[in-house]
mmCIF file of C-alpha atoms in Angstrom:
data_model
loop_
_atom_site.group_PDB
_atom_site.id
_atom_site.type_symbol
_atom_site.label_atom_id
_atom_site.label_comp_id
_atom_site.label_asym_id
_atom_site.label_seq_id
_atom_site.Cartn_x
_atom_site.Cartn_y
_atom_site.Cartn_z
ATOM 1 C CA UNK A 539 -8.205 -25.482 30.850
ATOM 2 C CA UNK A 540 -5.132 -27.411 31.727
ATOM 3 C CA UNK A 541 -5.319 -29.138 35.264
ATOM 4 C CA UNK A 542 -1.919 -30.798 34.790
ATOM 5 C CA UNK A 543 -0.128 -27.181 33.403
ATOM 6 C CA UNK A 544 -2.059 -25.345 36.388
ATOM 7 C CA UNK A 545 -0.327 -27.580 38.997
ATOM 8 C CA UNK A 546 3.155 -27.800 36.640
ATOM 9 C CA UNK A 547 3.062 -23.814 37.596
ATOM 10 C CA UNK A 548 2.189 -24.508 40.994
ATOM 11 C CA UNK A 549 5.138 -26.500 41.821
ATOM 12 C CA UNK A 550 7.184 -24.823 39.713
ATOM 13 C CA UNK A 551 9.298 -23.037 42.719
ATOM 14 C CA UNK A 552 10.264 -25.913 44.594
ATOM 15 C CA UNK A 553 13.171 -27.980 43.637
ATOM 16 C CA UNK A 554 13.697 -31.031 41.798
ATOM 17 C CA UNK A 555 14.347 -34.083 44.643
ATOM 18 C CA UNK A 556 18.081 -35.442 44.603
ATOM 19 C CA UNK A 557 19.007 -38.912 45.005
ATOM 20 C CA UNK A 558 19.834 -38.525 48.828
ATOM 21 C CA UNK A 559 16.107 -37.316 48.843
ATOM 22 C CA UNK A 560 14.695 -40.352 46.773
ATOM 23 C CA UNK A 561 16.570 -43.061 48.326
ATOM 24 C CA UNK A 562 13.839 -43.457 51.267
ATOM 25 C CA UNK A 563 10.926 -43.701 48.771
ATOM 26 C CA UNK A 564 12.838 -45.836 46.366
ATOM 27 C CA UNK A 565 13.530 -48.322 49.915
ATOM 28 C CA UNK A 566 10.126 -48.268 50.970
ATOM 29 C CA UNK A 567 8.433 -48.470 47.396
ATOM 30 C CA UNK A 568 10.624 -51.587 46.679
ATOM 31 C CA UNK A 569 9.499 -52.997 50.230
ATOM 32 C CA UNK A 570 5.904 -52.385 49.065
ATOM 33 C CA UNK A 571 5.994 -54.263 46.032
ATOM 34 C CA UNK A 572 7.226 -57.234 47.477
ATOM 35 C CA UNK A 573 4.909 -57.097 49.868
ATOM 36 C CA UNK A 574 1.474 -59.594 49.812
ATOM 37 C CA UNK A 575 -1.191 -57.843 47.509
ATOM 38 C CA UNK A 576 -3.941 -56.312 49.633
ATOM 39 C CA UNK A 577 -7.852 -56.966 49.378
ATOM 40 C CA UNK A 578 -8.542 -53.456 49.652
ATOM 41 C CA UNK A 579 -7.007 -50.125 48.479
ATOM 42 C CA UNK A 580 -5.118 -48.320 51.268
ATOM 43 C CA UNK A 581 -7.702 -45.235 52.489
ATOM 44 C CA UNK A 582 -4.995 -42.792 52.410
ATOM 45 C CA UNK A 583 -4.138 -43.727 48.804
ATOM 46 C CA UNK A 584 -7.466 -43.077 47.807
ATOM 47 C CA UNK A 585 -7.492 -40.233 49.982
ATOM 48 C CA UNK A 586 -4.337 -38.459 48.455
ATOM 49 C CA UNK A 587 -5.865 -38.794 45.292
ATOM 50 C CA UNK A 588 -8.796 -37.357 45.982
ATOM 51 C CA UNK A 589 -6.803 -34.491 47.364
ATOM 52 C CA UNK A 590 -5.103 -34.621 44.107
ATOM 53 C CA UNK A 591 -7.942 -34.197 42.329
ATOM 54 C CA UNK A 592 -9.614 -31.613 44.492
ATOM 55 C CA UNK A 593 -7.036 -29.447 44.343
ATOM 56 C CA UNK A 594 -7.009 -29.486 40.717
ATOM 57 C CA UNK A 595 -10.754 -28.539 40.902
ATOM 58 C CA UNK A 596 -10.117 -25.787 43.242
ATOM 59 C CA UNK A 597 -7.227 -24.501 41.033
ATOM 60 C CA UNK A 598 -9.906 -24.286 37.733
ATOM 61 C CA UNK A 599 -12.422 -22.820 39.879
ATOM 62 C CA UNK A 600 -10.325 -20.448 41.208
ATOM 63 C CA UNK A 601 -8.794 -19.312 37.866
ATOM 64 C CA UNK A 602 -12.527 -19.401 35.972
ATOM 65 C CA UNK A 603 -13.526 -16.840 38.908
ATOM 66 C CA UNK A 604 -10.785 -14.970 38.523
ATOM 67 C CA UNK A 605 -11.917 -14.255 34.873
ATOM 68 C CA UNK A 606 -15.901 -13.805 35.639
ATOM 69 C CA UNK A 607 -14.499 -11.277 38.222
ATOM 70 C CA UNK A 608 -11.862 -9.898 35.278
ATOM 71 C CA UNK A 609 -14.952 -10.287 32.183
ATOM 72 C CA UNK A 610 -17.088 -7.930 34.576
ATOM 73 C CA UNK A 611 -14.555 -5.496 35.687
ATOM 74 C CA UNK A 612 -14.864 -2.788 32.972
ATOM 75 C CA UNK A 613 -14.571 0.287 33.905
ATOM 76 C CA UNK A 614 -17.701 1.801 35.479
ATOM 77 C CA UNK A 615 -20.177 4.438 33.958
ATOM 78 C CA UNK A 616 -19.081 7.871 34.432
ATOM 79 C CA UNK A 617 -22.525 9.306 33.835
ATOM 80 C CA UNK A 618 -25.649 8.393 32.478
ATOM 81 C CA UNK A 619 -24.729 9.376 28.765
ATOM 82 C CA UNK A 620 -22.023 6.440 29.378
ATOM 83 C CA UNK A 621 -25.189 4.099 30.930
ATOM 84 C CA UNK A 622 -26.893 4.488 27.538
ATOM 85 C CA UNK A 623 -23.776 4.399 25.227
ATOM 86 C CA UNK A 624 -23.501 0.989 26.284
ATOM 87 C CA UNK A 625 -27.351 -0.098 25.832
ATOM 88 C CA UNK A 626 -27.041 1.278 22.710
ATOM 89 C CA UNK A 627 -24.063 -1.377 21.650
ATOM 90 C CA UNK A 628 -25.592 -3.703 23.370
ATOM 91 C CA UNK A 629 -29.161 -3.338 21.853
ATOM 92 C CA UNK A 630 -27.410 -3.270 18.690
ATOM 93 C CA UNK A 631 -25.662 -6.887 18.507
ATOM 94 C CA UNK A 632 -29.237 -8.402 19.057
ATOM 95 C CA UNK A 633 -31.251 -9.637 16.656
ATOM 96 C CA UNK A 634 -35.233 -8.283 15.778
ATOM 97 C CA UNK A 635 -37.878 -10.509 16.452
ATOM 98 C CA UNK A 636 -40.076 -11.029 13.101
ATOM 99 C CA UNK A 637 -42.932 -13.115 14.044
ATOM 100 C CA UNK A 638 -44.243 -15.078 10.478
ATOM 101 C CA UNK A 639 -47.713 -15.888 9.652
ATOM 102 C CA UNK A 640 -49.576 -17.835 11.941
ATOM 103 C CA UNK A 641 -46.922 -17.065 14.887
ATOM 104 C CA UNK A 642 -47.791 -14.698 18.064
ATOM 105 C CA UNK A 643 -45.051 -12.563 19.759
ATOM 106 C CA UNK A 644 -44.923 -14.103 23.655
ATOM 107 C CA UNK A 645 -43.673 -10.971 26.439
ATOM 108 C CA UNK A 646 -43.943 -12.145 29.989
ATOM 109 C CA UNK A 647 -43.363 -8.911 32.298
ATOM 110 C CA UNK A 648 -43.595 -8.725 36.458
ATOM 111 C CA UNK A 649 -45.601 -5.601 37.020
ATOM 112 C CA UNK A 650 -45.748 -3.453 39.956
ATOM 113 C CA UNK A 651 -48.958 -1.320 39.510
ATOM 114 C CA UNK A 652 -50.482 1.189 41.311
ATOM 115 C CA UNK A 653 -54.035 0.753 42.815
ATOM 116 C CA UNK A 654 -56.786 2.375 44.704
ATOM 117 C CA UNK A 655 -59.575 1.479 46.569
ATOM 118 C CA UNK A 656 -62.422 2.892 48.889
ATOM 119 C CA UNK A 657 -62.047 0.833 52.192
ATOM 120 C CA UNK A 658 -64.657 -1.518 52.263
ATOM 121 C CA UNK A 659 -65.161 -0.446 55.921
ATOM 122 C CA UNK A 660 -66.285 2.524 55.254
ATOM 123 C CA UNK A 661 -62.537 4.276 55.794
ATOM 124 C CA UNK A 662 -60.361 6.359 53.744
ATOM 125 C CA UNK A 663 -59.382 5.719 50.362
ATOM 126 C CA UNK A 664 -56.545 2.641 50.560
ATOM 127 C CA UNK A 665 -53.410 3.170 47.698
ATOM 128 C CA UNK A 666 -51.588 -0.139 46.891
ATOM 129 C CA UNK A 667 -49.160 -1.267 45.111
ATOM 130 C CA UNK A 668 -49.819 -5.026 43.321
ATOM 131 C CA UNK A 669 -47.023 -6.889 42.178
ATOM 132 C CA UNK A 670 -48.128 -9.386 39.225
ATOM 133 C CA UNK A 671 -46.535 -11.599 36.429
ATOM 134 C CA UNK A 672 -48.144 -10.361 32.965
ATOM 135 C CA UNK A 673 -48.289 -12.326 30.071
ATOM 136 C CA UNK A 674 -49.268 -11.371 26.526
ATOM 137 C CA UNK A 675 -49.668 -12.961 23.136
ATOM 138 C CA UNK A 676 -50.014 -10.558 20.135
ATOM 139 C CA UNK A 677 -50.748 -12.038 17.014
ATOM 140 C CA UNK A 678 -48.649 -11.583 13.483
ATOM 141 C CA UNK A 679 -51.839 -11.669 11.370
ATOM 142 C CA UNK A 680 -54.369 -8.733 11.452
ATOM 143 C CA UNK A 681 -57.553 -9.475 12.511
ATOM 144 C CA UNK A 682 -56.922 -12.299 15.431
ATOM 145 C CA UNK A 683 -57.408 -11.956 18.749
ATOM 146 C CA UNK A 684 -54.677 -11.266 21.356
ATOM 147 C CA UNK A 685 -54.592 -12.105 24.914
ATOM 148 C CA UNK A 686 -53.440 -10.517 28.345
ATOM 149 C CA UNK A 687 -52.881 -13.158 31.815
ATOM 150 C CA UNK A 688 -52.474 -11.576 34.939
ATOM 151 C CA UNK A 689 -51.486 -13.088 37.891
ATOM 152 C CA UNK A 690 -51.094 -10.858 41.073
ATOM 153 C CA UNK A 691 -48.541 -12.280 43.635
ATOM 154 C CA UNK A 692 -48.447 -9.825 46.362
ATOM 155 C CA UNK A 693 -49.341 -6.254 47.855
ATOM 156 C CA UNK A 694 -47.089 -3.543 49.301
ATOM 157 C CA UNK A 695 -48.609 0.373 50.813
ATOM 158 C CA UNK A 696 -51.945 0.091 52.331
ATOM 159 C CA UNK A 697 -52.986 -3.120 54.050
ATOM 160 C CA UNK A 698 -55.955 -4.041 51.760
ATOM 161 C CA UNK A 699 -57.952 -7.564 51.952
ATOM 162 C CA UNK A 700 -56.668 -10.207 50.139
ATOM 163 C CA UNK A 701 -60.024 -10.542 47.910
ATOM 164 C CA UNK A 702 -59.407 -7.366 46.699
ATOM 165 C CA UNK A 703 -56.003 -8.165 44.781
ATOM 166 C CA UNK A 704 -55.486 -12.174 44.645
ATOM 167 C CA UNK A 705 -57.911 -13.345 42.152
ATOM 168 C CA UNK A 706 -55.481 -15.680 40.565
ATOM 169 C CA UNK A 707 -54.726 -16.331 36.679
ATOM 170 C CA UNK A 708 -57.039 -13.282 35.216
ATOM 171 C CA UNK A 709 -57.546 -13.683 30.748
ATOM 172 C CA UNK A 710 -58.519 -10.770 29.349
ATOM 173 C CA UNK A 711 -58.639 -11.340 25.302
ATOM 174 C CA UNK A 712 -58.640 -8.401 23.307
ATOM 175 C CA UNK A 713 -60.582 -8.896 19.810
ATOM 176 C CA UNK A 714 -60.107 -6.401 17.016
ATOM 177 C CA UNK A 715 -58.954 -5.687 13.555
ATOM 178 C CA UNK A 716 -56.819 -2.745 14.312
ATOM 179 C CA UNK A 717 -53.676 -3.735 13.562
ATOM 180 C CA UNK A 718 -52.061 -0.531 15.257
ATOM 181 C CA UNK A 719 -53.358 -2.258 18.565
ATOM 182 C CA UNK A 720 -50.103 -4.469 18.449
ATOM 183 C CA UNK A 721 -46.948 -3.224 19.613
ATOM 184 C CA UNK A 722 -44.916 -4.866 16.910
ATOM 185 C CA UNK A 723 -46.738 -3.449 14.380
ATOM 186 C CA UNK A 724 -46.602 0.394 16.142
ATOM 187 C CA UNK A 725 -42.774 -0.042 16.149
ATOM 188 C CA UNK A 726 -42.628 -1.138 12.669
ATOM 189 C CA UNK A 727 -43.298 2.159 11.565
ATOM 190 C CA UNK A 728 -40.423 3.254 13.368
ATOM 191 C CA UNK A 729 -36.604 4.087 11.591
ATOM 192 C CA UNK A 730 -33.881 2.845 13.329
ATOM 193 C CA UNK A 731 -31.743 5.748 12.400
ATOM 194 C CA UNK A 732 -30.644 8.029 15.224
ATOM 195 C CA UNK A 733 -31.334 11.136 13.148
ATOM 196 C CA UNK A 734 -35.078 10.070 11.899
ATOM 197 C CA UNK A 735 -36.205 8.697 15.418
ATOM 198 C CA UNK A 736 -34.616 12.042 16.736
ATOM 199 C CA UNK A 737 -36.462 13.780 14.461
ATOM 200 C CA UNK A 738 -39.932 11.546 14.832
ATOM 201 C CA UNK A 739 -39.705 12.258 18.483
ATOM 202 C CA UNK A 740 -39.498 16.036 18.416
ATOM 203 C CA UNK A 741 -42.317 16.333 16.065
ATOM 204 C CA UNK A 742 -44.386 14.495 18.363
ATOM 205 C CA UNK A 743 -43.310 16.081 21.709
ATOM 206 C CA UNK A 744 -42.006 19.505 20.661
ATOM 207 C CA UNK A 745 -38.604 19.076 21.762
ATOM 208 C CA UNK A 746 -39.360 19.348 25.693
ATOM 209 C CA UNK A 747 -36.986 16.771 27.250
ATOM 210 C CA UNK A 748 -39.402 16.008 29.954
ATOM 211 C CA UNK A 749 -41.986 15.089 27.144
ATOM 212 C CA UNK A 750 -39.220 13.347 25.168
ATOM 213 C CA UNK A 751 -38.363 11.209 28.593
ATOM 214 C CA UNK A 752 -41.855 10.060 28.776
ATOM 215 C CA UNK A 753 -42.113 8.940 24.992
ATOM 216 C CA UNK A 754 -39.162 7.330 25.268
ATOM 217 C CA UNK A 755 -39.807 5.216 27.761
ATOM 218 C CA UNK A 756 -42.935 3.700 26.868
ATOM 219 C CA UNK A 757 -41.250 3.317 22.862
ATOM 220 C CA UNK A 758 -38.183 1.697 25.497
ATOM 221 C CA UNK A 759 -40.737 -0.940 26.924
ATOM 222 C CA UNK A 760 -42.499 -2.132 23.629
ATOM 223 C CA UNK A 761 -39.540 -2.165 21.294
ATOM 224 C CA UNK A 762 -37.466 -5.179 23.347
ATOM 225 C CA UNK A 763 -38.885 -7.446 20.410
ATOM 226 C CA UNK A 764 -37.247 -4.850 17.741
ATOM 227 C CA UNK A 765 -33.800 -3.846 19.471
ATOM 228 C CA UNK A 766 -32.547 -2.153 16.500
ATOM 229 C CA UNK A 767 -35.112 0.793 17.442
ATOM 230 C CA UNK A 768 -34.538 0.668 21.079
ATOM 231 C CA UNK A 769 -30.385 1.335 19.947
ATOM 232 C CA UNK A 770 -31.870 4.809 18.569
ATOM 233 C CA UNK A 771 -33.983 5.256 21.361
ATOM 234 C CA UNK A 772 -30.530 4.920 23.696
ATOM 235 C CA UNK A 773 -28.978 6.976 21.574
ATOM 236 C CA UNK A 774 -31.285 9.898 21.592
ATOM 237 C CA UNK A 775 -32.371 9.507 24.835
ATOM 238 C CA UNK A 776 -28.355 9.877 26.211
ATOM 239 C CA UNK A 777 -28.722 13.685 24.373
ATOM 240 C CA UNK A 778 -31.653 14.596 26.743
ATOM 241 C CA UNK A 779 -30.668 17.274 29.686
ATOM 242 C CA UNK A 780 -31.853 16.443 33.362
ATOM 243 C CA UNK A 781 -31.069 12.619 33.101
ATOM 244 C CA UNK A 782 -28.519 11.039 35.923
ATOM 245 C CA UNK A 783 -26.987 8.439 36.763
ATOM 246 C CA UNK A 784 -28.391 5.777 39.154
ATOM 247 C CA UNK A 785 -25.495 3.594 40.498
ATOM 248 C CA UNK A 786 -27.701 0.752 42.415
ATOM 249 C CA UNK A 787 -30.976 0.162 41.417
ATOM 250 C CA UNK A 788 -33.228 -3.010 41.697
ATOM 251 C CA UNK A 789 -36.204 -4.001 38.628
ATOM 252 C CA UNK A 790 -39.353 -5.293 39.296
ATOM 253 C CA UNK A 791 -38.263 -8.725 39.667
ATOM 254 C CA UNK A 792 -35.494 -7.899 42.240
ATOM 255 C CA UNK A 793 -32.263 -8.012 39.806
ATOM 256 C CA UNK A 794 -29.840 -5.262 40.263
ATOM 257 C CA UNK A 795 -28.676 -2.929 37.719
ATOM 258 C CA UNK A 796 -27.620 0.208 37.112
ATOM 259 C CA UNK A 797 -29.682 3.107 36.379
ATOM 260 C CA UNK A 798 -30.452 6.378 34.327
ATOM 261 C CA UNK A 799 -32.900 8.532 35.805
ATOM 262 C CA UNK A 800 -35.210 11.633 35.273
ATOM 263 C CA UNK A 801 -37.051 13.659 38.072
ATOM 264 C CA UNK A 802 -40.550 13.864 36.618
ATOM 265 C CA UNK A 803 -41.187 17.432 38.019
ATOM 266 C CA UNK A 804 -43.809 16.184 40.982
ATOM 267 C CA UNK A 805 -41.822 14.216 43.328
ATOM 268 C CA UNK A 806 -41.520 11.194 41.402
ATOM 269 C CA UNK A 807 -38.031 9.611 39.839
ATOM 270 C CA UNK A 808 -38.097 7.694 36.877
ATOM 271 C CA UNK A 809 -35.659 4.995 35.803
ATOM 272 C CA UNK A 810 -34.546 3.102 32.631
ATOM 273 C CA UNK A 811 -32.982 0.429 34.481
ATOM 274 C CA UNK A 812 -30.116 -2.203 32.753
ATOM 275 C CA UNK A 813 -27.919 -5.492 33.680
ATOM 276 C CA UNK A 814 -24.366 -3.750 35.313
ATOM 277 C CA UNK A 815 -22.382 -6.142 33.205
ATOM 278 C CA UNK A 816 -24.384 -7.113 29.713
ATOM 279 C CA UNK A 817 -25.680 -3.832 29.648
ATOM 280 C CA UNK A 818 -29.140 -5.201 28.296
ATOM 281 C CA UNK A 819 -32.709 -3.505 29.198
ATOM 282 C CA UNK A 820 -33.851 -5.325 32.648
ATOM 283 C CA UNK A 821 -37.142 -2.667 33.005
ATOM 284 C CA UNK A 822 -38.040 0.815 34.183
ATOM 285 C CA UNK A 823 -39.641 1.726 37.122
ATOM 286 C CA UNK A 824 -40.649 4.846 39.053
ATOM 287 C CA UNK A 825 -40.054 6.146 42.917
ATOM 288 C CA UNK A 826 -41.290 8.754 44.663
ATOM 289 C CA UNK A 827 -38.974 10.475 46.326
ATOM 290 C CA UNK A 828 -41.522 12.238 48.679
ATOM 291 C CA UNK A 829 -45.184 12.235 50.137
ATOM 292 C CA UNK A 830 -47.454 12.590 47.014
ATOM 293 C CA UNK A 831 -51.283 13.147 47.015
ATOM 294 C CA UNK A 832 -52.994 11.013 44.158
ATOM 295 C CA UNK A 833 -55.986 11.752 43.223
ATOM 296 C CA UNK A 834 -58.652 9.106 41.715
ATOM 297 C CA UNK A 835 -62.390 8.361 41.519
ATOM 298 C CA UNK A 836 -62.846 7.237 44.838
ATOM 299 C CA UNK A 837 -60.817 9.919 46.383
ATOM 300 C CA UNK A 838 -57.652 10.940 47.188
ATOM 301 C CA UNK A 839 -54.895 8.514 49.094
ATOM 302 C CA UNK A 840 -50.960 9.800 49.823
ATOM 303 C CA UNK A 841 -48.645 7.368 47.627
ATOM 304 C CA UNK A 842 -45.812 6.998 50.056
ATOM 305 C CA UNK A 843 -42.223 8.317 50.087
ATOM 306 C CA UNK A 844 -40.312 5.065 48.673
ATOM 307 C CA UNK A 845 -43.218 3.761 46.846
ATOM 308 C CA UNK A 846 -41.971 1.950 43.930
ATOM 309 C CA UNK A 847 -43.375 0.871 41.123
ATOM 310 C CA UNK A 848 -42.022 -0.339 37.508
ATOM 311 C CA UNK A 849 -42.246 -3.426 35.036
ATOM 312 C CA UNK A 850 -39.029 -5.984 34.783
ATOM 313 C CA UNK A 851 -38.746 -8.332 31.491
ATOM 314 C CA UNK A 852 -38.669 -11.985 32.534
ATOM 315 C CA UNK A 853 -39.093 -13.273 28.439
ATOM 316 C CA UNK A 854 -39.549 -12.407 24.872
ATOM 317 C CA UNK A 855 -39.715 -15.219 22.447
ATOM 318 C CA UNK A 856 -42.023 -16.335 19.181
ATOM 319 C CA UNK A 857 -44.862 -19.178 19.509
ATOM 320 C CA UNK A 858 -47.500 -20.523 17.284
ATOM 321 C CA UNK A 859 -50.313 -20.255 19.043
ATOM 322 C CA UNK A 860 -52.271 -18.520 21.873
ATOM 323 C CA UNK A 861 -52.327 -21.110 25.284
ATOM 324 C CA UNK A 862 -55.920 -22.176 26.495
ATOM 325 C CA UNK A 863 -57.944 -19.236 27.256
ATOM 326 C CA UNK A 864 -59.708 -19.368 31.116
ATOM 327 C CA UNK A 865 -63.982 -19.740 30.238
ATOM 328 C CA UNK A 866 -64.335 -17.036 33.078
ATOM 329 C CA UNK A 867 -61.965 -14.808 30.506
ATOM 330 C CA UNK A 868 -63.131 -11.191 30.006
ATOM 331 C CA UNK A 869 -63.489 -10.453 26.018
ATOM 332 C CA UNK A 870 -62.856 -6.858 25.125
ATOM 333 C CA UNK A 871 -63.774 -5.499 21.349
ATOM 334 C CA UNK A 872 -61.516 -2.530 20.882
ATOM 335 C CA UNK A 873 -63.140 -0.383 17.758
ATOM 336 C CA UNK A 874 -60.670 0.947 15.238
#
């Protein structure tokens, strides 16, 4: 930008001095010059300039607002069909993420998960709700290991002791051969064409949109490192009857977004959730929007109306090895 054009336009309503105006300044800037030199710069010089300068600052700030506020004022969604129009586009202009041999694909997630516990007390049953940072590294080459990291960071619902949830920087590596174990691999038998993941999708759910919604989303959560699939996925899942349109929702990790929703059919709402301006997958998460009764081993506990809980991408990148594992890791063998 162009400080000196911005203040040209400024001033560009106020007219030119005449020589009746100038004749003061032209006494007094003669008297000045034959005036002693000074030691030190006048204050108020400086300070004009300053001012000078600061309003040329304010100007550019003003005007580079002016198009962040213009670059984000498209017109909003109408519905959710419009939400996922524009994931779709978005997904679209980004590239795949091919790990190569030797290289492990990095996701780093905040979690809000659902928990249970008997109360050590002796009580009820205690339902939580454990907010975490989740790290995994999934390997390119069959055969290696891969590795989960959880750490939790704090609990909403039932008040719970802190022992039971804060256990800091958990490793859990998972060794196996299978290579459908890896979500970059899963996806990779995917199409990207709308018609052939439409088509993949109904065989495998029967063409019940509730069914559908659910397969979806999970496909939604693994395929940010192949966003030429999740495109389709946006696609097909904008054809789907019940969804809606979420104006103001909030991921995992507290960004707002905008929204496209599905009641599940038991008093739970569940979200796809994406940036209001880039239009790029933030997360998903679910809320109930009532009382629920949840049943688990240790009995049953009433998840709370308002209980959220969801996953929020923080980081998908490529790196060429796993980080050092914890000794006090758990090691899991999963058999093909």
């Amino acid at each position: 930008m162009d400080e000196m054009a911005e203040l040209d336009r400024l001033w560009a309503d106020t007219p030119e001095a005449t020589e009746r105006d100038l004749a003061a300044a032209r006494v007094a800037l003669l008297a000045r010059a034959a005036a002693p030199p000074r030691t030190r710069p006048r204050r108020r010089y400086a300070f004009r300039l300053a001012a000078v300068g600061l309003l040329a600052t304010a100007l550019t700030t003003v005007i580079i607002a002016g198009q962040v506020v213009l670059g984000g004022s498209a017109t909003p969604p109408a519905n959710a069909q419009a939400v996922l129009e524009r994931a779709a586009r978005a997904a679209g202009d980004q590239r795949d993420l091919v790990p190569g041999p030797g290289q492990y694909v990095h996701t780093k997630r905040r979690t809000q998960d659902p928990r249970s516990t008997r109360d050590p007390s002796g009580g009820p049953v205690l339902g939580y709700v454990v907010t975490a940072v989740e790290e995994r590294w999934e390997p390119a080459d069959p055969g290696k290991s891969w590795l989960l990291r959880d750490r939790a960071e704090s609990v909403t619902g039932d008040p719970v002791p802190r022992w039971l949830w804060d256990k800091g920087a958990e490793d859990t590596l998972y060794e196996s051969s299978c290579p459908g174990q890896r979500a970059y691999v899963r996806l990779g038998a995917w199409p990207t064409d709308v018609e052939a993941v439409r088509a993949k999708l109904a065989a495998r759910t029967g063409r019940d949109p509730a069914r559908m919604w659910a397969e979806l989303k999970q496909l939604v959560a693994e395929s940010v490192v192949r966003p030429s699939l999740s495109a389709a996925l946006f696609q097909v899942a904008s054809e789907l009857k019940g969804i809606r349109l979420i104006g103001d929702a909030v991921d995992a990790a507290g960004r707002p977004g905008v929204a496209v929703a599905m009641d599940e059919g038991d008093g739970r709402r569940s979200e796809l959730i994406f940036d209001r301006q880039t239009y790029h997958y933030l997360g998903e998460r679910t809320v109930n929007a009532r009382d629920i009764q949840v049943k688990m081993p240790e009995g049953v506990y009433t998840s709370r109306k308002g209980t959220v809980t969801g996953t929020a991408v923080l980081t998908v990148d490529l790196v060429t090895a796993l980080p050092e594992v914890s000794p006090k890791a758990s090691r899991l063998r999963i058999p093909c």
